[in-house]
């Protein structure tokens, strides 16, 4: 049985994919995407990308937030307003990125 957390299908060459049926290619691509999305390194990269955006574009408007919850809530609103393609990111990644920046400046 396929476990997306641990069973990452190996990369196939173009010629290997050409010999597969459309259904097999679709299943393969879905498994790769799910496995990639569940990879902790991939998650860390996406959180860091959001944190960098918050720090570069939103930090001035968030600087007066005293508590981490308010900072996270307003950072999420700022990301929804200004970050392109936010729907590709999990909501928990947005909160983790905001907390990362809040702790960087408040500890």
PDB file of N, CA and C in Angstrom:
ATOM      1  N   UNK A   1       0.840  -1.177   0.000  1.00  0.00           N
ATOM      2  CA  UNK A   1       0.000   0.000   0.000  1.00  0.00           C
ATOM      3  C   UNK A   1       0.886   1.241   0.000  1.00  0.00           C
ATOM      4  N   UNK A   2       0.493   2.236  -0.752  1.00  0.00           N
ATOM      5  CA  UNK A   2       1.248   3.477  -0.884  1.00  0.00           C
ATOM      6  C   UNK A   2       1.073   4.345   0.357  1.00  0.00           C
ATOM      7  N   UNK A   3       2.181   4.799   0.922  1.00  0.00           N
ATOM      8  CA  UNK A   3       2.168   5.723   2.049  1.00  0.00           C
ATOM      9  C   UNK A   3       2.884   6.986   1.594  1.00  0.00           C
ATOM     10  N   UNK A   4       2.133   8.065   1.416  1.00  0.00           N
ATOM     11  CA  UNK A   4       2.690   9.302   0.866  1.00  0.00           C
ATOM     12  C   UNK A   4       3.743   9.929   1.767  1.00  0.00           C
ATOM     13  N   UNK A   5       3.783   9.536   3.027  1.00  0.00           N
ATOM     14  CA  UNK A   5       4.784  10.104   3.928  1.00  0.00           C
ATOM     15  C   UNK A   5       6.153   9.480   3.742  1.00  0.00           C
ATOM     16  N   UNK A   6       6.203   8.260   3.231  1.00  0.00           N
ATOM     17  CA  UNK A   6       7.486   7.564   3.132  1.00  0.00           C
ATOM     18  C   UNK A   6       7.789   6.993   1.757  1.00  0.00           C
ATOM     19  N   UNK A   7       6.786   6.734   0.964  1.00  0.00           N
ATOM     20  CA  UNK A   7       6.985   6.082  -0.332  1.00  0.00           C
ATOM     21  C   UNK A   7       7.013   7.103  -1.464  1.00  0.00           C
ATOM     22  N   UNK A   8       8.159   7.710  -1.680  1.00  0.00           N
ATOM     23  CA  UNK A   8       8.288   8.672  -2.762  1.00  0.00           C
ATOM     24  C   UNK A   8       8.689   7.908  -4.020  1.00  0.00           C
ATOM     25  N   UNK A   9       7.842   7.942  -5.043  1.00  0.00           N
ATOM     26  CA  UNK A   9       8.189   7.232  -6.272  1.00  0.00           C
ATOM     27  C   UNK A   9       9.455   7.828  -6.893  1.00  0.00           C
ATOM     28  N   UNK A  10      10.304   7.000  -7.465  1.00  0.00           N
ATOM     29  CA  UNK A  10      11.532   7.513  -8.075  1.00  0.00           C
ATOM     30  C   UNK A  10      11.203   8.371  -9.298  1.00  0.00           C
ATOM     31  N   UNK A  11      12.079   9.311  -9.610  1.00  0.00           N
ATOM     32  CA  UNK A  11      11.893  10.141 -10.798  1.00  0.00           C
ATOM     33  C   UNK A  11      12.018   9.263 -12.038  1.00  0.00           C
ATOM     34  N   UNK A  12      11.098   9.439 -12.945  1.00  0.00           N
ATOM     35  CA  UNK A  12      11.129   8.689 -14.192  1.00  0.00           C
ATOM     36  C   UNK A  12      11.630   9.583 -15.319  1.00  0.00           C
ATOM     37  N   UNK A  13      12.269   8.975 -16.277  1.00  0.00           N
ATOM     38  CA  UNK A  13      12.719   9.724 -17.447  1.00  0.00           C
ATOM     39  C   UNK A  13      11.531   9.956 -18.373  1.00  0.00           C
ATOM     40  N   UNK A  14      11.706  10.862 -19.312  1.00  0.00           N
ATOM     41  CA  UNK A  14      10.642  11.133 -20.277  1.00  0.00           C
ATOM     42  C   UNK A  14      10.287   9.882 -21.075  1.00  0.00           C
ATOM     43  N   UNK A  15      11.296   9.117 -21.456  1.00  0.00           N
ATOM     44  CA  UNK A  15      11.026   7.909 -22.246  1.00  0.00           C
ATOM     45  C   UNK A  15      10.242   6.877 -21.432  1.00  0.00           C
ATOM     46  N   UNK A  16      10.527   6.788 -20.127  1.00  0.00           N
ATOM     47  CA  UNK A  16       9.767   5.867 -19.280  1.00  0.00           C
ATOM     48  C   UNK A  16       8.309   6.313 -19.180  1.00  0.00           C
ATOM     49  N   UNK A  17       8.107   7.609 -19.038  1.00  0.00           N
ATOM     50  CA  UNK A  17       6.742   8.124 -18.924  1.00  0.00           C
ATOM     51  C   UNK A  17       5.980   7.990 -20.242  1.00  0.00           C
ATOM     52  N   UNK A  18       6.690   8.086 -21.366  1.00  0.00           N
ATOM     53  CA  UNK A  18       6.041   7.953 -22.679  1.00  0.00           C
ATOM     54  C   UNK A  18       5.503   6.536 -22.883  1.00  0.00           C
ATOM     55  N   UNK A  19       6.136   5.564 -22.243  1.00  0.00           N
ATOM     56  CA  UNK A  19       5.700   4.173 -22.410  1.00  0.00           C
ATOM     57  C   UNK A  19       4.536   3.811 -21.480  1.00  0.00           C
ATOM     58  N   UNK A  20       4.145   4.729 -20.605  1.00  0.00           N
ATOM     59  CA  UNK A  20       3.055   4.475 -19.663  1.00  0.00           C
ATOM     60  C   UNK A  20       1.731   4.969 -20.238  1.00  0.00           C
ATOM     61  N   UNK A  21       0.648   4.411 -19.728  1.00  0.00           N
ATOM     62  CA  UNK A  21      -0.675   4.900 -20.130  1.00  0.00           C
ATOM     63  C   UNK A  21      -0.940   6.234 -19.436  1.00  0.00           C
ATOM     64  N   UNK A  22      -1.925   6.964 -19.927  1.00  0.00           N
ATOM     65  CA  UNK A  22      -2.277   8.250 -19.333  1.00  0.00           C
ATOM     66  C   UNK A  22      -2.672   8.085 -17.868  1.00  0.00           C
ATOM     67  N   UNK A  23      -3.408   7.034 -17.559  1.00  0.00           N
ATOM     68  CA  UNK A  23      -3.820   6.786 -16.176  1.00  0.00           C
ATOM     69  C   UNK A  23      -2.605   6.517 -15.289  1.00  0.00           C
ATOM     70  N   UNK A  24      -1.649   5.731 -15.779  1.00  0.00           N
ATOM     71  CA  UNK A  24      -0.437   5.439 -15.002  1.00  0.00           C
ATOM     72  C   UNK A  24       0.381   6.702 -14.764  1.00  0.00           C
ATOM     73  N   UNK A  25       0.490   7.549 -15.783  1.00  0.00           N
ATOM     74  CA  UNK A  25       1.228   8.809 -15.643  1.00  0.00           C
ATOM     75  C   UNK A  25       0.534   9.703 -14.624  1.00  0.00           C
ATOM     76  N   UNK A  26      -0.781   9.780 -14.702  1.00  0.00           N
ATOM     77  CA  UNK A  26      -1.545  10.610 -13.762  1.00  0.00           C
ATOM     78  C   UNK A  26      -1.367  10.112 -12.332  1.00  0.00           C
ATOM     79  N   UNK A  27      -1.477   8.811 -12.122  1.00  0.00           N
ATOM     80  CA  UNK A  27      -1.284   8.245 -10.782  1.00  0.00           C
ATOM     81  C   UNK A  27       0.128   8.508 -10.277  1.00  0.00           C
ATOM     82  N   UNK A  28       1.104   8.328 -11.152  1.00  0.00           N
ATOM     83  CA  UNK A  28       2.503   8.569 -10.783  1.00  0.00           C
ATOM     84  C   UNK A  28       2.710  10.026 -10.367  1.00  0.00           C
ATOM     85  N   UNK A  29       2.200  10.961 -11.170  1.00  0.00           N
ATOM     86  CA  UNK A  29       2.381  12.384 -10.877  1.00  0.00           C
ATOM     87  C   UNK A  29       1.673  12.769  -9.573  1.00  0.00           C
ATOM     88  N   UNK A  30       0.495  12.213  -9.342  1.00  0.00           N
ATOM     89  CA  UNK A  30      -0.226  12.495  -8.094  1.00  0.00           C
ATOM     90  C   UNK A  30       0.546  11.974  -6.887  1.00  0.00           C
ATOM     91  N   UNK A  31       1.068  10.767  -6.990  1.00  0.00           N
ATOM     92  CA  UNK A  31       1.849  10.201  -5.885  1.00  0.00           C
ATOM     93  C   UNK A  31       3.088  11.041  -5.610  1.00  0.00           C
ATOM     94  N   UNK A  32       3.773  11.493  -6.660  1.00  0.00           N
ATOM     95  CA  UNK A  32       4.973  12.329  -6.479  1.00  0.00           C
ATOM     96  C   UNK A  32       4.606  13.646  -5.805  1.00  0.00           C
ATOM     97  N   UNK A  33       3.512  14.260  -6.238  1.00  0.00           N
ATOM     98  CA  UNK A  33       3.105  15.551  -5.687  1.00  0.00           C
ATOM     99  C   UNK A  33       2.709  15.413  -4.220  1.00  0.00           C
ATOM    100  N   UNK A  34       1.955  14.378  -3.900  1.00  0.00           N
ATOM    101  CA  UNK A  34       1.542  14.152  -2.510  1.00  0.00           C
ATOM    102  C   UNK A  34       2.759  13.867  -1.640  1.00  0.00           C
ATOM    103  N   UNK A  35       3.660  13.041  -2.126  1.00  0.00           N
ATOM    104  CA  UNK A  35       4.868  12.716  -1.363  1.00  0.00           C
ATOM    105  C   UNK A  35       5.726  13.955  -1.157  1.00  0.00           C
ATOM    106  N   UNK A  36       5.848  14.768  -2.192  1.00  0.00           N
ATOM    107  CA  UNK A  36       6.633  15.999  -2.073  1.00  0.00           C
ATOM    108  C   UNK A  36       5.994  16.934  -1.051  1.00  0.00           C
ATOM    109  N   UNK A  37       4.691  17.077  -1.121  1.00  0.00           N
ATOM    110  CA  UNK A  37       3.986  17.997  -0.220  1.00  0.00           C
ATOM    111  C   UNK A  37       4.066  17.534   1.232  1.00  0.00           C
ATOM    112  N   UNK A  38       4.194  16.243   1.468  1.00  0.00           N
ATOM    113  CA  UNK A  38       4.299  15.716   2.828  1.00  0.00           C
ATOM    114  C   UNK A  38       5.738  15.631   3.324  1.00  0.00           C
ATOM    115  N   UNK A  39       6.685  15.982   2.496  1.00  0.00           N
ATOM    116  CA  UNK A  39       8.097  15.948   2.859  1.00  0.00           C
ATOM    117  C   UNK A  39       8.403  17.110   3.811  1.00  0.00           C
ATOM    118  N   UNK A  40       8.989  16.855   4.983  1.00  0.00           N
ATOM    119  CA  UNK A  40       9.298  17.934   5.927  1.00  0.00           C
ATOM    120  C   UNK A  40      10.199  19.021   5.333  1.00  0.00           C
ATOM    121  N   UNK A  41      11.112  18.659   4.459  1.00  0.00           N
ATOM    122  CA  UNK A  41      11.994  19.657   3.843  1.00  0.00           C
ATOM    123  C   UNK A  41      11.189  20.594   2.939  1.00  0.00           C
ATOM    124  N   UNK A  42      10.229  20.047   2.223  1.00  0.00           N
ATOM    125  CA  UNK A  42       9.364  20.863   1.367  1.00  0.00           C
ATOM    126  C   UNK A  42       8.548  21.823   2.230  1.00  0.00           C
ATOM    127  N   UNK A  43       7.998  21.302   3.314  1.00  0.00           N
ATOM    128  CA  UNK A  43       7.216  22.128   4.238  1.00  0.00           C
ATOM    129  C   UNK A  43       8.073  23.253   4.811  1.00  0.00           C
ATOM    130  N   UNK A  44       9.292  22.941   5.213  1.00  0.00           N
ATOM    131  CA  UNK A  44      10.201  23.942   5.772  1.00  0.00           C
ATOM    132  C   UNK A  44      10.501  25.044   4.752  1.00  0.00           C
ATOM    133  N   UNK A  45      10.702  24.664   3.491  1.00  0.00           N
ATOM    134  CA  UNK A  45      10.956  25.649   2.432  1.00  0.00           C
ATOM    135  C   UNK A  45       9.767  26.582   2.253  1.00  0.00           C
ATOM    136  N   UNK A  46       8.562  26.039   2.275  1.00  0.00           N
ATOM    137  CA  UNK A  46       7.368  26.870   2.084  1.00  0.00           C
ATOM    138  C   UNK A  46       7.171  27.809   3.277  1.00  0.00           C
ATOM    139  N   UNK A  47       7.405  27.323   4.497  1.00  0.00           N
ATOM    140  CA  UNK A  47       7.284  28.173   5.684  1.00  0.00           C
ATOM    141  C   UNK A  47       8.311  29.293   5.621  1.00  0.00           C
ATOM    142  N   UNK A  48       9.537  28.963   5.245  1.00  0.00           N
ATOM    143  CA  UNK A  48      10.581  29.985   5.134  1.00  0.00           C
ATOM    144  C   UNK A  48      10.248  31.014   4.061  1.00  0.00           C
ATOM    145  N   UNK A  49       9.638  30.566   2.974  1.00  0.00           N
ATOM    146  CA  UNK A  49       9.231  31.491   1.909  1.00  0.00           C
ATOM    147  C   UNK A  49       8.197  32.489   2.433  1.00  0.00           C
ATOM    148  N   UNK A  50       7.218  31.991   3.176  1.00  0.00           N
ATOM    149  CA  UNK A  50       6.207  32.870   3.768  1.00  0.00           C
ATOM    150  C   UNK A  50       6.819  33.797   4.810  1.00  0.00           C
ATOM    151  N   UNK A  51       7.712  33.270   5.642  1.00  0.00           N
ATOM    152  CA  UNK A  51       8.354  34.085   6.678  1.00  0.00           C
ATOM    153  C   UNK A  51       9.169  35.209   6.054  1.00  0.00           C
ATOM    154  N   UNK A  52       9.874  34.906   4.989  1.00  0.00           N
ATOM    155  CA  UNK A  52      10.666  35.932   4.307  1.00  0.00           C
ATOM    156  C   UNK A  52       9.762  37.029   3.747  1.00  0.00           C
ATOM    157  N   UNK A  53       8.620  36.637   3.195  1.00  0.00           N
ATOM    158  CA  UNK A  53       7.676  37.622   2.670  1.00  0.00           C
ATOM    159  C   UNK A  53       7.138  38.499   3.795  1.00  0.00           C
ATOM    160  N   UNK A  54       6.766  37.884   4.908  1.00  0.00           N
ATOM    161  CA  UNK A  54       6.261  38.652   6.052  1.00  0.00           C
ATOM    162  C   UNK A  54       7.317  39.645   6.512  1.00  0.00           C
ATOM    163  N   UNK A  55       8.545  39.178   6.646  1.00  0.00           N
ATOM    164  CA  UNK A  55       9.622  40.039   7.135  1.00  0.00           C
ATOM    165  C   UNK A  55       9.924  41.178   6.160  1.00  0.00           C
ATOM    166  N   UNK A  56       9.889  40.916   4.884  1.00  0.00           N
ATOM    167  CA  UNK A  56      10.232  41.939   3.888  1.00  0.00           C
ATOM    168  C   UNK A  56       9.092  42.909   3.586  1.00  0.00           C
ATOM    169  N   UNK A  57       7.853  42.447   3.637  1.00  0.00           N
ATOM    170  CA  UNK A  57       6.741  43.267   3.164  1.00  0.00           C
ATOM    171  C   UNK A  57       5.719  43.670   4.225  1.00  0.00           C
ATOM    172  N   UNK A  58       5.645  42.935   5.319  1.00  0.00           N
ATOM    173  CA  UNK A  58       4.576  43.194   6.288  1.00  0.00           C
ATOM    174  C   UNK A  58       5.073  43.604   7.669  1.00  0.00           C
ATOM    175  N   UNK A  59       6.375  43.525   7.900  1.00  0.00           N
ATOM    176  CA  UNK A  59       6.887  43.730   9.263  1.00  0.00           C
ATOM    177  C   UNK A  59       6.573  45.119   9.809  1.00  0.00           C
ATOM    178  N   UNK A  60       6.581  46.151   8.966  1.00  0.00           N
ATOM    179  CA  UNK A  60       6.310  47.509   9.445  1.00  0.00           C
ATOM    180  C   UNK A  60       4.897  47.646  10.000  1.00  0.00           C
ATOM    181  N   UNK A  61       3.925  47.067   9.314  1.00  0.00           N
ATOM    182  CA  UNK A  61       2.549  47.176   9.802  1.00  0.00           C
ATOM    183  C   UNK A  61       2.260  46.234  10.970  1.00  0.00           C
ATOM    184  N   UNK A  62       3.106  45.231  11.171  1.00  0.00           N
ATOM    185  CA  UNK A  62       2.903  44.270  12.258  1.00  0.00           C
ATOM    186  C   UNK A  62       3.765  44.570  13.485  1.00  0.00           C
ATOM    187  N   UNK A  63       4.645  45.557  13.382  1.00  0.00           N
ATOM    188  CA  UNK A  63       5.636  45.813  14.432  1.00  0.00           C
ATOM    189  C   UNK A  63       5.022  46.137  15.789  1.00  0.00           C
ATOM    190  N   UNK A  64       3.845  46.722  15.820  1.00  0.00           N
ATOM    191  CA  UNK A  64       3.252  47.117  17.103  1.00  0.00           C
ATOM    192  C   UNK A  64       2.379  46.031  17.732  1.00  0.00           C
ATOM    193  N   UNK A  65       2.375  44.840  17.180  1.00  0.00           N
ATOM    194  CA  UNK A  65       1.583  43.744  17.739  1.00  0.00           C
ATOM    195  C   UNK A  65       2.286  43.181  18.967  1.00  0.00           C
ATOM    196  N   UNK A  66       1.636  43.222  20.108  1.00  0.00           N
ATOM    197  CA  UNK A  66       2.255  42.770  21.339  1.00  0.00           C
ATOM    198  C   UNK A  66       2.236  41.271  21.552  1.00  0.00           C
ATOM    199  N   UNK A  67       1.160  40.622  21.170  1.00  0.00           N
ATOM    200  CA  UNK A  67       1.060  39.185  21.429  1.00  0.00           C
ATOM    201  C   UNK A  67       1.198  38.397  20.130  1.00  0.00           C
ATOM    202  N   UNK A  68       1.653  37.185  20.264  1.00  0.00           N
ATOM    203  CA  UNK A  68       1.897  36.355  19.088  1.00  0.00           C
ATOM    204  C   UNK A  68       0.601  36.033  18.344  1.00  0.00           C
ATOM    205  N   UNK A  69      -0.508  35.870  19.055  1.00  0.00           N
ATOM    206  CA  UNK A  69      -1.771  35.548  18.394  1.00  0.00           C
ATOM    207  C   UNK A  69      -2.234  36.688  17.494  1.00  0.00           C
ATOM    208  N   UNK A  70      -2.135  37.919  17.991  1.00  0.00           N
ATOM    209  CA  UNK A  70      -2.503  39.079  17.179  1.00  0.00           C
ATOM    210  C   UNK A  70      -1.587  39.243  15.983  1.00  0.00           C
ATOM    211  N   UNK A  71      -0.307  39.006  16.205  1.00  0.00           N
ATOM    212  CA  UNK A  71       0.672  39.088  15.122  1.00  0.00           C
ATOM    213  C   UNK A  71       0.326  38.071  14.037  1.00  0.00           C
ATOM    214  N   UNK A  72       0.036  36.837  14.442  1.00  0.00           N
ATOM    215  CA  UNK A  72      -0.287  35.773  13.481  1.00  0.00           C
ATOM    216  C   UNK A  72      -1.568  36.082  12.713  1.00  0.00           C
ATOM    217  N   UNK A  73      -2.571  36.566  13.413  1.00  0.00           N
ATOM    218  CA  UNK A  73      -3.844  36.891  12.782  1.00  0.00           C
ATOM    219  C   UNK A  73      -3.672  37.997  11.745  1.00  0.00           C
ATOM    220  N   UNK A  74      -2.955  39.048  12.106  1.00  0.00           N
ATOM    221  CA  UNK A  74      -2.746  40.158  11.182  1.00  0.00           C
ATOM    222  C   UNK A  74      -1.769  39.803  10.067  1.00  0.00           C
ATOM    223  N   UNK A  75      -0.808  38.938  10.354  1.00  0.00           N
ATOM    224  CA  UNK A  75       0.100  38.472   9.301  1.00  0.00           C
ATOM    225  C   UNK A  75      -0.684  37.666   8.269  1.00  0.00           C
ATOM    226  N   UNK A  76      -1.600  36.825   8.734  1.00  0.00           N
ATOM    227  CA  UNK A  76      -2.433  36.035   7.816  1.00  0.00           C
ATOM    228  C   UNK A  76      -3.265  36.961   6.930  1.00  0.00           C
ATOM    229  N   UNK A  77      -3.838  38.008   7.528  1.00  0.00           N
ATOM    230  CA  UNK A  77      -4.627  38.965   6.745  1.00  0.00           C
ATOM    231  C   UNK A  77      -3.745  39.667   5.714  1.00  0.00           C
ATOM    232  N   UNK A  78      -2.530  40.029   6.108  1.00  0.00           N
ATOM    233  CA  UNK A  78      -1.602  40.656   5.172  1.00  0.00           C
ATOM    234  C   UNK A  78      -1.197  39.723   4.050  1.00  0.00           C
ATOM    235  N   UNK A  79      -0.968  38.455   4.384  1.00  0.00           N
ATOM    236  CA  UNK A  79      -0.630  37.472   3.354  1.00  0.00           C
ATOM    237  C   UNK A  79      -1.791  37.285   2.375  1.00  0.00           C
ATOM    238  N   UNK A  80      -3.001  37.211   2.891  1.00  0.00           N
ATOM    239  CA  UNK A  80      -4.171  37.051   2.024  1.00  0.00           C
ATOM    240  C   UNK A  80      -4.312  38.236   1.077  1.00  0.00           C
ATOM    241  N   UNK A  81      -3.945  39.409   1.549  1.00  0.00           N
ATOM    242  CA  UNK A  81      -4.060  40.631   0.767  1.00  0.00           C
ATOM    243  C   UNK A  81      -2.937  40.773  -0.265  1.00  0.00           C
ATOM    244  N   UNK A  82      -1.711  40.381   0.099  1.00  0.00           N
ATOM    245  CA  UNK A  82      -0.559  40.725  -0.731  1.00  0.00           C
ATOM    246  C   UNK A  82       0.240  39.558  -1.304  1.00  0.00           C
ATOM    247  N   UNK A  83       0.098  38.348  -0.767  1.00  0.00           N
ATOM    248  CA  UNK A  83       0.942  37.241  -1.220  1.00  0.00           C
ATOM    249  C   UNK A  83       0.297  36.536  -2.405  1.00  0.00           C
ATOM    250  N   UNK A  84       1.027  36.426  -3.523  1.00  0.00           N
ATOM    251  CA  UNK A  84       0.443  35.753  -4.686  1.00  0.00           C
ATOM    252  C   UNK A  84       0.310  34.245  -4.464  1.00  0.00           C
ATOM    253  N   UNK A  85      -0.801  33.701  -4.893  1.00  0.00           N
ATOM    254  CA  UNK A  85      -1.060  32.251  -4.845  1.00  0.00           C
ATOM    255  C   UNK A  85      -0.983  31.664  -3.432  1.00  0.00           C
ATOM    256  N   UNK A  86      -1.538  32.360  -2.467  1.00  0.00           N
ATOM    257  CA  UNK A  86      -1.530  31.878  -1.085  1.00  0.00           C
ATOM    258  C   UNK A  86      -2.298  30.565  -0.939  1.00  0.00           C
ATOM    259  N   UNK A  87      -3.255  30.310  -1.809  1.00  0.00           N
ATOM    260  CA  UNK A  87      -4.052  29.082  -1.708  1.00  0.00           C
ATOM    261  C   UNK A  87      -3.212  27.823  -1.896  1.00  0.00           C
ATOM    262  N   UNK A  88      -2.012  27.960  -2.447  1.00  0.00           N
ATOM    263  CA  UNK A  88      -1.124  26.799  -2.618  1.00  0.00           C
ATOM    264  C   UNK A  88      -0.418  26.418  -1.315  1.00  0.00           C
ATOM    265  N   UNK A  89      -0.587  27.220  -0.278  1.00  0.00           N
ATOM    266  CA  UNK A  89       0.083  26.999   1.001  1.00  0.00           C
ATOM    267  C   UNK A  89      -0.932  26.560   2.050  1.00  0.00           C
ATOM    268  N   UNK A  90      -0.530  25.646   2.911  1.00  0.00           N
ATOM    269  CA  UNK A  90      -1.400  25.210   4.003  1.00  0.00           C
ATOM    270  C   UNK A  90      -1.532  26.345   5.014  1.00  0.00           C
ATOM    271  N   UNK A  91      -2.690  26.430   5.642  1.00  0.00           N
ATOM    272  CA  UNK A  91      -2.920  27.478   6.633  1.00  0.00           C
ATOM    273  C   UNK A  91      -1.946  27.357   7.804  1.00  0.00           C
ATOM    274  N   UNK A  92      -1.608  26.132   8.184  1.00  0.00           N
ATOM    275  CA  UNK A  92      -0.664  25.933   9.289  1.00  0.00           C
ATOM    276  C   UNK A  92       0.720  26.477   8.945  1.00  0.00           C
ATOM    277  N   UNK A  93       1.078  26.476   7.660  1.00  0.00           N
ATOM    278  CA  UNK A  93       2.368  27.034   7.251  1.00  0.00           C
ATOM    279  C   UNK A  93       2.378  28.543   7.458  1.00  0.00           C
ATOM    280  N   UNK A  94       1.246  29.191   7.207  1.00  0.00           N
ATOM    281  CA  UNK A  94       1.150  30.641   7.405  1.00  0.00           C
ATOM    282  C   UNK A  94       1.341  30.989   8.878  1.00  0.00           C
ATOM    283  N   UNK A  95       0.692  30.233   9.748  1.00  0.00           N
ATOM    284  CA  UNK A  95       0.829  30.468  11.188  1.00  0.00           C
ATOM    285  C   UNK A  95       2.255  30.205  11.647  1.00  0.00           C
ATOM    286  N   UNK A  96       2.871  29.148  11.146  1.00  0.00           N
ATOM    287  CA  UNK A  96       4.253  28.829  11.528  1.00  0.00           C
ATOM    288  C   UNK A  96       5.210  29.920  11.073  1.00  0.00           C
ATOM    289  N   UNK A  97       4.999  30.445   9.881  1.00  0.00           N
ATOM    290  CA  UNK A  97       5.854  31.517   9.367  1.00  0.00           C
ATOM    291  C   UNK A  97       5.698  32.782  10.206  1.00  0.00           C
ATOM    292  N   UNK A  98       4.462  33.118  10.552  1.00  0.00           N
ATOM    293  CA  UNK A  98       4.218  34.306  11.366  1.00  0.00           C
ATOM    294  C   UNK A  98       4.838  34.153  12.755  1.00  0.00           C
ATOM    295  N   UNK A  99       4.688  32.996  13.356  1.00  0.00           N
ATOM    296  CA  UNK A  99       5.299  32.755  14.669  1.00  0.00           C
ATOM    297  C   UNK A  99       6.820  32.832  14.589  1.00  0.00           C
ATOM    298  N   UNK A 100       7.378  32.309  13.520  1.00  0.00           N
ATOM    299  CA  UNK A 100       8.828  32.351  13.336  1.00  0.00           C
ATOM    300  C   UNK A 100       9.325  33.798  13.345  1.00  0.00           C
ATOM    301  N   UNK A 101       8.646  34.681  12.638  1.00  0.00           N
ATOM    302  CA  UNK A 101       9.055  36.089  12.584  1.00  0.00           C
ATOM    303  C   UNK A 101       8.778  36.774  13.914  1.00  0.00           C
ATOM    304  N   UNK A 102       7.642  36.494  14.535  1.00  0.00           N
ATOM    305  CA  UNK A 102       7.336  37.127  15.825  1.00  0.00           C
ATOM    306  C   UNK A 102       8.412  36.780  16.852  1.00  0.00           C
ATOM    307  N   UNK A 103       8.779  35.498  16.935  1.00  0.00           N
ATOM    308  CA  UNK A 103       9.798  35.081  17.902  1.00  0.00           C
ATOM    309  C   UNK A 103      11.171  35.647  17.560  1.00  0.00           C
ATOM    310  N   UNK A 104      11.438  35.816  16.285  1.00  0.00           N
ATOM    311  CA  UNK A 104      12.726  36.394  15.872  1.00  0.00           C
ATOM    312  C   UNK A 104      12.882  37.808  16.429  1.00  0.00           C
ATOM    313  N   UNK A 105      11.807  38.591  16.413  1.00  0.00           N
ATOM    314  CA  UNK A 105      11.883  39.982  16.847  1.00  0.00           C
ATOM    315  C   UNK A 105      11.497  40.199  18.305  1.00  0.00           C
ATOM    316  N   UNK A 106      10.942  39.197  18.959  1.00  0.00           N
ATOM    317  CA  UNK A 106      10.481  39.381  20.336  1.00  0.00           C
ATOM    318  C   UNK A 106      11.175  38.496  21.349  1.00  0.00           C
ATOM    319  N   UNK A 107      12.224  37.801  20.943  1.00  0.00           N
ATOM    320  CA  UNK A 107      12.973  36.975  21.900  1.00  0.00           C
ATOM    321  C   UNK A 107      14.444  37.073  21.643  1.00  0.00           C
TER     322      UNK A 107
END
